[in-house]
Tab-separated table of C-alpha atoms in Angstrom:
chain	number	residue	atom	x	y	z
A	1	MET	CA	-0.047	-0.407	-0.161
A	2	THR	CA	3.476	2.270	-0.521
A	3	ILE	CA	2.383	2.965	-3.897
A	4	THR	CA	0.432	5.630	-4.795
A	5	GLY	CA	-2.669	5.161	-5.909
A	6	ILE	CA	-2.678	0.617	-4.638
A	7	GLY	CA	-5.440	1.130	-2.178
A	8	ARG	CA	-7.133	-1.615	0.600
A	9	ILE	CA	-9.053	-3.213	-2.065
A	10	LEU	CA	-5.734	-3.056	-5.034
A	11	ALA	CA	-3.248	-4.098	-1.754
A	12	THR	CA	-5.466	-7.028	-1.116
A	13	THR	CA	-6.239	-8.381	-4.786
A	14	ILE	CA	-2.891	-8.449	-5.929
A	15	MET	CA	-1.556	-9.922	-3.279
A	16	LEU	CA	-4.302	-12.448	-3.108
A	17	GLU	CA	-3.528	-12.946	-6.733
A	18	VAL	CA	-0.344	-13.117	-6.077
A	19	GLY	CA	0.269	-15.547	-3.669
A	20	ASP	CA	4.223	-16.551	-3.251
A	21	ILE	CA	6.170	-13.679	-4.973
A	22	HIS	CA	9.609	-15.837	-4.777
A	23	ARG	CA	7.596	-18.418	-7.692
A	24	PHE	CA	8.387	-15.311	-10.025
A	25	LYS	CA	12.450	-16.258	-10.719
A	26	ASN	CA	12.740	-12.963	-11.630
A	27	VAL	CA	11.511	-9.269	-12.195
A	28	GLY	CA	10.253	-10.116	-15.642
A	29	ASN	CA	8.354	-13.413	-15.222
A	30	TYR	CA	6.380	-11.779	-13.083
A	31	SER	CA	5.940	-8.623	-15.597
A	32	SER	CA	4.715	-11.339	-17.657
A	33	TYR	CA	2.076	-13.115	-15.513
A	34	CYS	CA	0.610	-9.533	-14.868
A	35	ARG	CA	0.157	-9.362	-18.231
A	36	CYS	CA	1.817	-6.052	-18.363
A	37	VAL	CA	4.343	-6.883	-21.214
A	38	LYS	CA	3.678	-7.224	-25.023
A	39	ALA	CA	3.313	-11.537	-25.815
A	40	GLN	CA	4.671	-10.930	-29.548
A	41	SER	CA	7.299	-13.850	-31.481
A	42	ILE	CA	9.466	-11.387	-34.107
A	43	SER	CA	11.717	-13.632	-35.943
A	44	ASN	CA	14.633	-11.518	-38.743
A	45	GLY	CA	13.488	-7.913	-37.381
A	46	LYS	CA	9.730	-9.990	-39.058
A	47	LYS	CA	5.864	-10.277	-36.576
A	48	LYS	CA	5.510	-13.843	-36.460
A	49	GLY	CA	2.504	-13.582	-34.462
A	50	ASN	CA	1.130	-12.693	-30.516
A	51	ASN	CA	1.602	-15.789	-28.872
A	52	ASN	CA	0.202	-16.498	-24.649
A	53	ARG	CA	-1.788	-13.067	-24.403
A	54	LYS	CA	-3.738	-14.437	-22.778
A	55	ASN	CA	-1.171	-15.946	-20.290
A	56	GLY	CA	-1.387	-14.603	-17.244
A	57	ASN	CA	-2.952	-13.386	-14.336
A	58	ARG	CA	-6.561	-10.965	-15.907
A	59	TYR	CA	-7.418	-9.450	-12.294
A	60	LEU	CA	-3.353	-7.981	-11.651
A	61	ALA	CA	-3.933	-6.772	-15.394
A	62	TRP	CA	-6.687	-4.994	-14.437
A	63	ALA	CA	-5.079	-4.174	-10.600
A	64	TYR	CA	-2.432	-2.732	-12.108
A	65	VAL	CA	-3.995	-1.274	-15.039
A	66	GLU	CA	-6.519	0.714	-12.068
A	67	ALA	CA	-3.301	2.154	-10.211
A	68	ALA	CA	-1.881	3.640	-13.237
A	69	ASN	CA	-4.754	5.449	-13.719
A	70	HIS	CA	-4.757	7.001	-10.176
A	71	ASN	CA	-1.294	7.012	-9.832
A	72	LYS	CA	-2.015	9.605	-13.193
A	73	ARG	CA	-3.359	12.174	-10.980
A	74	SER	CA	-1.412	12.409	-7.880
A	75	CYS	CA	2.312	12.012	-8.541
A	76	SER	CA	4.057	13.870	-10.759
A	77	GLN	CA	6.242	12.217	-12.308
A	78	ALA	CA	4.027	9.441	-13.337
A	79	ARG	CA	2.175	12.006	-15.059
A	80	LYS	CA	5.468	13.310	-16.943
A	81	PHE	CA	5.851	10.009	-17.806
A	82	LEU	CA	2.579	9.240	-18.780
A	83	GLU	CA	3.216	12.244	-21.287
A	84	ARG	CA	6.419	11.418	-23.037
A	85	LYS	CA	4.813	7.949	-23.637
A	86	MET	CA	1.496	9.290	-24.806
A	87	ALA	CA	3.725	11.900	-27.568
A	88	GLU	CA	5.406	8.421	-28.906
A	89	LYS	CA	2.539	5.653	-28.852
A	90	ASN	CA	-1.322	6.297	-27.951
A	91	TYR	CA	-2.760	6.100	-24.162
A	92	THR	CA	-3.549	2.570	-23.532
A	93	VAL	CA	0.187	1.788	-24.605
A	94	ALA	CA	1.411	4.515	-22.645
A	95	ILE	CA	-1.169	3.436	-19.299
A	96	LYS	CA	-0.269	0.264	-19.922
A	97	ALA	CA	3.630	0.900	-20.261
A	98	LEU	CA	3.054	3.071	-16.410
A	99	ALA	CA	1.614	-0.099	-15.135
A	100	ASN	CA	4.871	-1.927	-16.416
A	101	LYS	CA	6.717	-0.128	-14.099
A	102	LEU	CA	4.324	0.289	-11.536
A	103	SER	CA	3.852	-4.029	-11.255
A	104	LYS	CA	7.778	-4.169	-11.343
A	105	ALA	CA	8.507	-2.128	-8.452
A	106	SER	CA	5.110	-4.017	-6.639
A	107	TYR	CA	7.390	-7.142	-7.148
A	108	PHE	CA	10.598	-5.407	-5.709
A	109	ILE	CA	8.836	-3.714	-2.881
A	110	MET	CA	7.155	-7.630	-1.839
A	111	ARG	CA	9.808	-9.997	-2.431
A	112	ASP	CA	12.703	-7.310	-0.318
A	113	GLN	CA	10.592	-5.914	1.634
A	114	THR	CA	10.898	-2.118	1.303
A	115	THR	CA	9.082	0.422	0.579
A	116	TYR	CA	8.023	2.838	-1.577
A	117	ASP	CA	10.327	4.984	-4.068
A	118	PRO	CA	9.237	7.221	-7.026
A	119	ALA	CA	12.787	8.581	-6.746
A	120	LEU	CA	13.979	5.350	-8.114
A	121	LEU	CA	10.591	4.195	-10.337
A	122	PHE	CA	11.397	7.348	-12.378
A	123	ARG	CA	15.145	7.777	-13.378
């Protein structure tokens, strides 16, 4: 609950859906399980398909997008990150990128039992 935008409901949802955080070897596996990264096959610079795009936990995907929407309202660094991403892509991709950052931050918070520091997240 130390992450801005994650309250009691989202924190409870995340904790119940994740279970033991140590079952994920690294942060990439966790963010992939949360559906915060693209699942596509690229070979020789060409897109070969969307592999396993529905794998992972849909409730965690929802929770992190909700957290990103709340985080952008209260954190100026998150808002600046979102505006920079929206200049490159559309709003959906930008909010998903912010959700990915929040999922990575929550992975380290749960694994290492540390507190949230937005300065480390948005450097």
